[in-house]
Tab-separated table of C-alpha atoms and ligand atoms in Angstrom:
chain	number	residue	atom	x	y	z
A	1	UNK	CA	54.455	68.437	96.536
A	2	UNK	CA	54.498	72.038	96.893
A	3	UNK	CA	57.914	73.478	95.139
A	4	UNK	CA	57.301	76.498	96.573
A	5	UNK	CA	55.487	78.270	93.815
A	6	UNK	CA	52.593	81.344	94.117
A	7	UNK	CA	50.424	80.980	95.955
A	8	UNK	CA	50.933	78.247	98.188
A	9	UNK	CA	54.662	80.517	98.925
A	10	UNK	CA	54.251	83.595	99.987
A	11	UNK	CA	57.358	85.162	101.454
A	12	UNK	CA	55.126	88.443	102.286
A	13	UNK	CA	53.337	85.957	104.896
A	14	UNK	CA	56.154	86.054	107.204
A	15	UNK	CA	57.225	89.842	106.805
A	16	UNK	CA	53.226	90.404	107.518
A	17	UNK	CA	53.868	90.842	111.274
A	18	UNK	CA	56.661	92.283	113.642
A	19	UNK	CA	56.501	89.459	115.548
A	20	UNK	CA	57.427	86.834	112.568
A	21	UNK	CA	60.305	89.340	111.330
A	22	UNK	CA	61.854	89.182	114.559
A	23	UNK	CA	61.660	85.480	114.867
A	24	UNK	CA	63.114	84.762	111.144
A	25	UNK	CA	65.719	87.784	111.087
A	26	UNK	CA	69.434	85.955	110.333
A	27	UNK	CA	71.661	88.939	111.562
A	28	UNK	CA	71.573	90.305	114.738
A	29	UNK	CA	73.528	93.607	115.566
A	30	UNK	CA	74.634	93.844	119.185
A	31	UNK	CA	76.680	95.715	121.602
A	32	UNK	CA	78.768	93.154	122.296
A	33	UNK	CA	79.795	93.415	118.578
A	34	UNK	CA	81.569	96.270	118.553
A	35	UNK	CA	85.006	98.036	119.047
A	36	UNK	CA	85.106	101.622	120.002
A	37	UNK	CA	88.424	103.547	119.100
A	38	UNK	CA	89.320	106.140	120.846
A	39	UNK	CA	91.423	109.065	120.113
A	40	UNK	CA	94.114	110.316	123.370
A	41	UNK	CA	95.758	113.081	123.735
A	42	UNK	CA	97.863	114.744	125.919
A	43	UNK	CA	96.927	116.599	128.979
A	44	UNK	CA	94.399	116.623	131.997
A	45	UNK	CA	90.587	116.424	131.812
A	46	UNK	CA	90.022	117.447	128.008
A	47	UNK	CA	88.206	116.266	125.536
A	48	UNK	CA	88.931	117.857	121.749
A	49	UNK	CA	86.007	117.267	118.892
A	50	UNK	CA	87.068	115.946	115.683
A	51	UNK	CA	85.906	118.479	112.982
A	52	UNK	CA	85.754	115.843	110.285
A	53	UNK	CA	84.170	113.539	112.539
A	54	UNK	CA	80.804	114.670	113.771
A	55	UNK	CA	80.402	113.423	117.351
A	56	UNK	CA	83.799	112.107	117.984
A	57	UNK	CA	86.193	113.673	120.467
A	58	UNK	CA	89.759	113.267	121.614
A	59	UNK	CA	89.872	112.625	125.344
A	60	UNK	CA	93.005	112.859	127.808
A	61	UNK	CA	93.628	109.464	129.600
A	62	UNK	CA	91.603	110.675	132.806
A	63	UNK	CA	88.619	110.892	130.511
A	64	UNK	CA	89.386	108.294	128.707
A	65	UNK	CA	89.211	105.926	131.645
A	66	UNK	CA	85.224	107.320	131.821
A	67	UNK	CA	84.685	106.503	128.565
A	68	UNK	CA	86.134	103.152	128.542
A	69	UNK	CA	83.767	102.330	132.060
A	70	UNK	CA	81.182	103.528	130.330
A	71	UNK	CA	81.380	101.399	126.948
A	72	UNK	CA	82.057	97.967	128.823
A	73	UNK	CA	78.785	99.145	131.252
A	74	UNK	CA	76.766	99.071	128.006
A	75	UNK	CA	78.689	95.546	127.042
A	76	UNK	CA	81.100	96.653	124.606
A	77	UNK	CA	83.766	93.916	124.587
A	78	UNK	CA	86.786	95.737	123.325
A	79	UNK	CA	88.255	99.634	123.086
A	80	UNK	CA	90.828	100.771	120.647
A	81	UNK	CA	93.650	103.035	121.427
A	82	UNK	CA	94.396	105.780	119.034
A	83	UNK	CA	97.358	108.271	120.268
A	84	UNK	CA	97.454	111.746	119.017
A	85	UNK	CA	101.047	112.021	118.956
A	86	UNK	CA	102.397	115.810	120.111
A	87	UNK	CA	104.424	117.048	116.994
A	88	UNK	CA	107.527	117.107	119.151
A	89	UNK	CA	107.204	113.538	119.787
A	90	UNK	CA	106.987	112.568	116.194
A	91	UNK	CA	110.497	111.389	114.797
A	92	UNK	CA	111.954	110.496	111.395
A	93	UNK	CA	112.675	106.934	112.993
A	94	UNK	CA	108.852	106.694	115.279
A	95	UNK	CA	110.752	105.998	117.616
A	96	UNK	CA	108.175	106.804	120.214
A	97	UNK	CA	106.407	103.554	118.939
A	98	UNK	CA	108.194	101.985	121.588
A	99	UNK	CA	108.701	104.092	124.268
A	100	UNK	CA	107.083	102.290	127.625
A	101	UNK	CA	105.906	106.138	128.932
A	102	UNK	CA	104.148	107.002	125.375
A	103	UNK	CA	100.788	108.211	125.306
A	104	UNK	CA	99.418	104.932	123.979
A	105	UNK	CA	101.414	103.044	126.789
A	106	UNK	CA	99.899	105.465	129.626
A	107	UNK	CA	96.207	104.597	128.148
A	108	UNK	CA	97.012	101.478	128.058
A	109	UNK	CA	97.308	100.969	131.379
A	110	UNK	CA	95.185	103.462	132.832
A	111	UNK	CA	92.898	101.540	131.295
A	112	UNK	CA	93.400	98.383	132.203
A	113	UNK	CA	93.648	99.290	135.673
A	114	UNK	CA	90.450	101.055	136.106
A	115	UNK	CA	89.061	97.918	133.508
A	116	UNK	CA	90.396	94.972	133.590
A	117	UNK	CA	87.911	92.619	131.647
A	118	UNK	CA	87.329	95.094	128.608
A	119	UNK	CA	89.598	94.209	125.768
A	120	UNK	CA	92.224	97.032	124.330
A	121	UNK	CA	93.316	96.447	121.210
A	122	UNK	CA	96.327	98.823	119.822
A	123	UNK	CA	97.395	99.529	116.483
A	124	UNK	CA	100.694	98.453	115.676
A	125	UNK	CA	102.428	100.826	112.657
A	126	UNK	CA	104.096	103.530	112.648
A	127	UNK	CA	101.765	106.671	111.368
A	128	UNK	CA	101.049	108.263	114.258
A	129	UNK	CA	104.970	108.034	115.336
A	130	UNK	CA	106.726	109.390	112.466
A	131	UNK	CA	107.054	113.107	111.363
A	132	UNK	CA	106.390	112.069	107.805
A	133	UNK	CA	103.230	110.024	108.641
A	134	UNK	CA	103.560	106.574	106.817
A	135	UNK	CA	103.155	103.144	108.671
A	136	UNK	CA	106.726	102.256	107.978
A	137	UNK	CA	110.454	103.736	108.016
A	138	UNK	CA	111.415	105.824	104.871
A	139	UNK	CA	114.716	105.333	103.522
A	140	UNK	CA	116.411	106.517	100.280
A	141	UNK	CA	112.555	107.558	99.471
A	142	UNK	CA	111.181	103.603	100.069
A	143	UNK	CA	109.402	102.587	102.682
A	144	UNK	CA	111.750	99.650	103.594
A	145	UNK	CA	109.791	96.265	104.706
A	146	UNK	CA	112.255	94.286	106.666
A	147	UNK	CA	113.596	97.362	108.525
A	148	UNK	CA	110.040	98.063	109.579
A	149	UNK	CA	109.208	94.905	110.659
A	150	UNK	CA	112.223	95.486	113.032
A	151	UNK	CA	110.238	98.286	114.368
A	152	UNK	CA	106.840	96.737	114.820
A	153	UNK	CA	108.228	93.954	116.653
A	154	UNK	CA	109.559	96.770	119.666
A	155	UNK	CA	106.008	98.352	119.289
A	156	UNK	CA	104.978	95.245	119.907
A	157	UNK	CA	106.466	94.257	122.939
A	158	UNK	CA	106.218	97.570	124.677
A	159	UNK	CA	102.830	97.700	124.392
A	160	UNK	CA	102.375	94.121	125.777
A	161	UNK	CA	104.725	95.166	128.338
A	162	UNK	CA	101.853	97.720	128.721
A	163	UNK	CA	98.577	95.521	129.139
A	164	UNK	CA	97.292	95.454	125.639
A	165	UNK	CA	95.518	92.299	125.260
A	166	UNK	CA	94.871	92.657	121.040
A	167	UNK	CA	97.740	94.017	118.502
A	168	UNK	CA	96.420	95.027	115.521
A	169	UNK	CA	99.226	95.330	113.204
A	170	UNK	CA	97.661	98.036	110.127
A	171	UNK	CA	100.932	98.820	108.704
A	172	UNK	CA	100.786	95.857	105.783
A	173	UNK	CA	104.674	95.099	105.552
A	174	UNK	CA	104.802	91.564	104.355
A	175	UNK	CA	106.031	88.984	107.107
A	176	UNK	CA	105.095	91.026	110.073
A	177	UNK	CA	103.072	88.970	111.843
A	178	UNK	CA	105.217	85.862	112.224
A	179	UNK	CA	108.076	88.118	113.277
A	180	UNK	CA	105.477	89.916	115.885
A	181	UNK	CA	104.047	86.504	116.889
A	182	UNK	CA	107.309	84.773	117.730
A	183	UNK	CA	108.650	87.701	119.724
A	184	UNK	CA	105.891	87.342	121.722
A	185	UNK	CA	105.943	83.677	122.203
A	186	UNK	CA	109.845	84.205	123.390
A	187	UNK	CA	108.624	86.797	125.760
A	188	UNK	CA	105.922	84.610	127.391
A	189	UNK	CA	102.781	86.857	125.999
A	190	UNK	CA	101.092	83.600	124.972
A	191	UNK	CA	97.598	85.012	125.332
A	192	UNK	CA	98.425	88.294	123.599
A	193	UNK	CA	96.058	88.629	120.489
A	194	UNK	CA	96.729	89.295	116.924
A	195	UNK	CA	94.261	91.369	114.984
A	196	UNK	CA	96.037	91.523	111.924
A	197	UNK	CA	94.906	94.217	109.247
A	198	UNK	CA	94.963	91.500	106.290
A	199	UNK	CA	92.906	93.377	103.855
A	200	UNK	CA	93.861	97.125	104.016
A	201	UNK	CA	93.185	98.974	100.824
A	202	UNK	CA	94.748	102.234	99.813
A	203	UNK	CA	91.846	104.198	100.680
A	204	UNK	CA	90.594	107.813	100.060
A	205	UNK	CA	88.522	106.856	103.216
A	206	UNK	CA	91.356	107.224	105.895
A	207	UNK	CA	90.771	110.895	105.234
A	208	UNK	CA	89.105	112.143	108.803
A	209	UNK	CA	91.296	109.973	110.694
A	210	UNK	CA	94.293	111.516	109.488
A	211	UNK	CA	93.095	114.654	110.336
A	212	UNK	CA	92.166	113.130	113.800
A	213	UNK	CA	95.442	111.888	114.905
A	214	UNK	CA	97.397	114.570	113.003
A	215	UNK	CA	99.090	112.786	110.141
A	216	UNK	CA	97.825	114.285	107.561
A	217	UNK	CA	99.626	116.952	107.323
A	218	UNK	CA	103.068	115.136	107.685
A	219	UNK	CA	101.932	113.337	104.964
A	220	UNK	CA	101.445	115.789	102.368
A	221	UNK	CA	99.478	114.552	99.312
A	222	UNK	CA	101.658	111.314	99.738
A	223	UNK	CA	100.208	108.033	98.791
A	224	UNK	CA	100.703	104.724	100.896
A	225	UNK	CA	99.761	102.955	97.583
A	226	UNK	CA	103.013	100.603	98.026
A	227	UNK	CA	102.512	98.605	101.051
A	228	UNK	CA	98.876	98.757	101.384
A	229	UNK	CA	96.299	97.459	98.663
A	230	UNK	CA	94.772	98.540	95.376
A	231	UNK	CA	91.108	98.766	95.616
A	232	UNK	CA	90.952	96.973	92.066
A	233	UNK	CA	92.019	93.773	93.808
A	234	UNK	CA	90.351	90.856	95.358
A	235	UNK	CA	92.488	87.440	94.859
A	236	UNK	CA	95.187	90.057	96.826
A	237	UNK	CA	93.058	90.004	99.628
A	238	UNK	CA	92.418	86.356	100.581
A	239	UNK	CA	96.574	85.885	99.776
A	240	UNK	CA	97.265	87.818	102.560
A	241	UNK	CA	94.654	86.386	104.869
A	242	UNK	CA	95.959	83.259	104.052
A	243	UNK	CA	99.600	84.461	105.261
A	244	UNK	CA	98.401	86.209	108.091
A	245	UNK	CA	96.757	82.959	109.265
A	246	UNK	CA	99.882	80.836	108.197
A	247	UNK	CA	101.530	83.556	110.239
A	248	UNK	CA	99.908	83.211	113.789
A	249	UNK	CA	96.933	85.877	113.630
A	250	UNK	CA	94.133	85.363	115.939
A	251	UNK	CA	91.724	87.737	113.681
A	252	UNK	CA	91.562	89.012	110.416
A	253	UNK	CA	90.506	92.389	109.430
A	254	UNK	CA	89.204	93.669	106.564
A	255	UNK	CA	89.540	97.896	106.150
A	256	UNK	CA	87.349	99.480	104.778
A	257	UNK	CA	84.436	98.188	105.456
A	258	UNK	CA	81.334	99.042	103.683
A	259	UNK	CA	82.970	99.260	100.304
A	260	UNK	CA	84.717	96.064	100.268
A	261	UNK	CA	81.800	93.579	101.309
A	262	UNK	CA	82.504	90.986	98.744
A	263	UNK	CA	86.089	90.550	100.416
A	264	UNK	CA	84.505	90.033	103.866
A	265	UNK	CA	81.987	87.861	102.235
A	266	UNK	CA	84.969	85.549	99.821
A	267	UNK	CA	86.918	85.363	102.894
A	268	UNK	CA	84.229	84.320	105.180
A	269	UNK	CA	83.355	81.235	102.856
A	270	UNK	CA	87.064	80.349	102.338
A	271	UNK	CA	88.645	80.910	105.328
A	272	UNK	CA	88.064	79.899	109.341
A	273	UNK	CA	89.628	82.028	111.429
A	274	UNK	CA	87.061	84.937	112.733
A	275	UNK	CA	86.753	88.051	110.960
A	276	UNK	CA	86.417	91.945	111.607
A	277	UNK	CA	86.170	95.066	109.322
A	278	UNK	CA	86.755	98.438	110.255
A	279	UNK	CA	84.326	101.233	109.305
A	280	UNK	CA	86.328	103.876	108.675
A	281	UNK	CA	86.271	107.579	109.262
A	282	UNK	CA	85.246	108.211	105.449
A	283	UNK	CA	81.998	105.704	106.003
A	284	UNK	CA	81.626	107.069	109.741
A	285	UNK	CA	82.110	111.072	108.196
A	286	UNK	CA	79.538	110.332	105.313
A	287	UNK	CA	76.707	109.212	106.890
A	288	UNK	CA	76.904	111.748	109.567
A	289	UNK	CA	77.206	114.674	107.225
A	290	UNK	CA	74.580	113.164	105.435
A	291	UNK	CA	72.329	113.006	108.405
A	292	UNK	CA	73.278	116.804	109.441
A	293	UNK	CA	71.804	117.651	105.952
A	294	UNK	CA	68.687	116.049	107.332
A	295	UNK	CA	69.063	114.181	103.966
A	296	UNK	CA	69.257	110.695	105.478
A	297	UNK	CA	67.888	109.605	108.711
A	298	UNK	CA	71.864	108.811	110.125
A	299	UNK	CA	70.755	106.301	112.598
A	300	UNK	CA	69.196	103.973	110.680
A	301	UNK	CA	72.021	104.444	108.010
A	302	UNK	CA	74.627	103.705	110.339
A	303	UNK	CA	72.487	100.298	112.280
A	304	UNK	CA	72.092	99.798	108.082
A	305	UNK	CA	75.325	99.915	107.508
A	306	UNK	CA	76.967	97.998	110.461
A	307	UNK	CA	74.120	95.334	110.184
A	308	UNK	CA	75.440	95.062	106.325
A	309	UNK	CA	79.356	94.421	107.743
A	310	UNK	CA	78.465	92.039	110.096
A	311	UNK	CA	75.570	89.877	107.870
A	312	UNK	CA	79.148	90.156	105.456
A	313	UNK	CA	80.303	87.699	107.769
A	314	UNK	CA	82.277	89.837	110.272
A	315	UNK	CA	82.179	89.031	114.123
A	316	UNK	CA	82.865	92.738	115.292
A	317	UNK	CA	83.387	95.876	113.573
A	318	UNK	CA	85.244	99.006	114.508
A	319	UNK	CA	83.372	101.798	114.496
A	320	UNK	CA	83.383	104.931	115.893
A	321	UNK	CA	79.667	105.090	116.315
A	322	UNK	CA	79.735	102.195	118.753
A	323	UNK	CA	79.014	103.944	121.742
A	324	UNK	CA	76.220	105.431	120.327
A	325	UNK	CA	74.683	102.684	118.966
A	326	UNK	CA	75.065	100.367	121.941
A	327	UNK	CA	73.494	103.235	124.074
A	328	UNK	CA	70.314	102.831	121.254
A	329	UNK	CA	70.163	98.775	121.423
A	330	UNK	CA	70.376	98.787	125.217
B	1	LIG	C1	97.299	103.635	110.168
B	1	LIG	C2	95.832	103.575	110.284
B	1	LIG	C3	94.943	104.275	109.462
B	1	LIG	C4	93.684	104.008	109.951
B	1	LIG	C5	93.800	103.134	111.043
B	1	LIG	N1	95.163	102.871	111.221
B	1	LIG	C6	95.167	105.247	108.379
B	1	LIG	C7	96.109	104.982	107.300
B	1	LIG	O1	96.409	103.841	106.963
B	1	LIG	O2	96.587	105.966	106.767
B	1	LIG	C8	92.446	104.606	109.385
B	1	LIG	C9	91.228	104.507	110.202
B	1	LIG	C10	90.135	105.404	109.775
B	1	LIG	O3	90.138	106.029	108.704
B	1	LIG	O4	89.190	105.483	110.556
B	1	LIG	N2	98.035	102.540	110.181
């Protein structure tokens, strides 16, 4: 019998041709793979680059709506909405988190209007809300949990009172998304999605972002180390998939991506619910610096890296190169 030893096996026979590598490759990256946030802000036919983020820009809901025509046309299945909050409508309480005329709320549904089979997922936290920039509400100095969940559940419900079809709830208070799930079962939104942010470390890759939407300065140097995870952990991780799934999610996500592939890859054998991960600004930033250097060739990095996430065991990934890259595998 031939145990597959040298020479009889060769595994260079089938890697010999182009033809044979595309018949035996396992992981297939495709447009219809992807979520593409987007950044809004205020105002009329504007678009606003991200410094930190090489080839990203903030767009006004008008072009917004272009954007989001143009990413289902190249069979993108899902946008993300990512306010830019003004400064004046930040509050101590984020209480514009669930105001029906917010930013978010008008994207929403300009969106779904001019789209109404591409799937908008929102976040659901309270960063972008508050004028000292952490996901939940700060009292006596603590970020109190049950108080917050209070709060996510209005966010919740005004944005499905909006359109969204996917909450992603990324501020990591425990017992959120049973709360968030049975509000919406009272209210009827039976087909409204839950992308729960299980796995969300305390990363130094969140750094772009919150220079993107504005936080970061209303956050100071301040960590977020007490409600979202220590990078150290992994058990941690698949305990709070677990709950999320107890809980009524409809998706998991993982955050970051690229550095936490063995949690995508534990949670993908133990659990069977689907799974994202979001590549962050940090892993979008790097690779695009890189590639200004001309010291990588970013394109292949980035299909590298994305390929990586999903082979992982992810169904979609977040990134904000999707646009690009579907535009390069249509
Ligand atoms: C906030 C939120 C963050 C990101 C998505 N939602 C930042 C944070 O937790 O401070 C980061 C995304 C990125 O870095 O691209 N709830």
């Amino acid at each position: 019998m031939n145990n597959g030893t040298f020479p009889h096996t060769r595994l260079r026979r089938m890697r010999s041709d182009a033809w044979a590598r595309t018949l035996i490759a396992e992981t297939i990256l495709r447009p219809a793979d992807l979520i593409w946030p987007i950044f809004i802000i205020e105002g009329h036919s504007n678009t606003v680059e991200v410094t930190s983020l090489p080839g990203v820009e903030r767009f006004t809901v008008d072009f917004a709506v272009e954007k989001a025509k143009e990413a289902e046309a190249l069979g993108i299945p899902c946008v993300g909405i990512f306010p830019c909050v003004d400064s004046a409508d930040k509050r101590e309480d984020g209480s514009d988190a669930w105001n029906p005329d917010s930013l978010a709320c008008r994207a929403i549904k300009a969106i779904k209007t001019a789209c109404p089979n591409l799937g908008i997922m929102v976040d659901v936290a309270l960063d972008l809300y508050t004028t000292h920039g952490h996901d939940g509400l700060l009292i006596d100095g603590r970020i109190d949990n049950d108080k917050t969940v209070e709060a996510l559940v209005k966010q919740s419900i005004c944005f499905a009172n909006a359109g969204v079809d996917a909450l992603g709830p990324s501020d990591m208070m425990d017992g959120r998304i049973r709360v968030i799930r049975d509000a919406l079962e009272e209210q009827r939104f039976i087909d409204t999605k839950i992308f729960a942010y299980s796995a969300k470390y305390a990363s130094a890759l969140y750094g772009p972002y919150r220079d993107a939407v504005g936080s970061k300065g209303t956050l100071g140097g301040a960590s977020k180390s007490t409600y979202q995870q220590d990078p150290a952990n992994s058990d941690e991780a698949i305990r709070e998939a677990l709950l999320d799934i107890d809980e009524g999610a409809d998706m998991l996500m993982i955050k970051p991506a690229s550095y936490y592939l063995d949690i995508i890859s534990r949670l993908k054998q133990m659990v069977h619910i689907p799974l994202l991960a979001y590549q962050v600004s940090g892993e979008y930033a790097m690779i695009k610096a890189a590639s200004l250097q001309g010291w990588v060739d970013g394109d292949r990095v980035m299909d590298e890296a994305l390929l990586s996430i999903k082979r992982a065991g992810c169904s979609g990934i977040l990134s904000y190169a999707a646009l690009d890259v579907a535009r390069r595998l249509n």
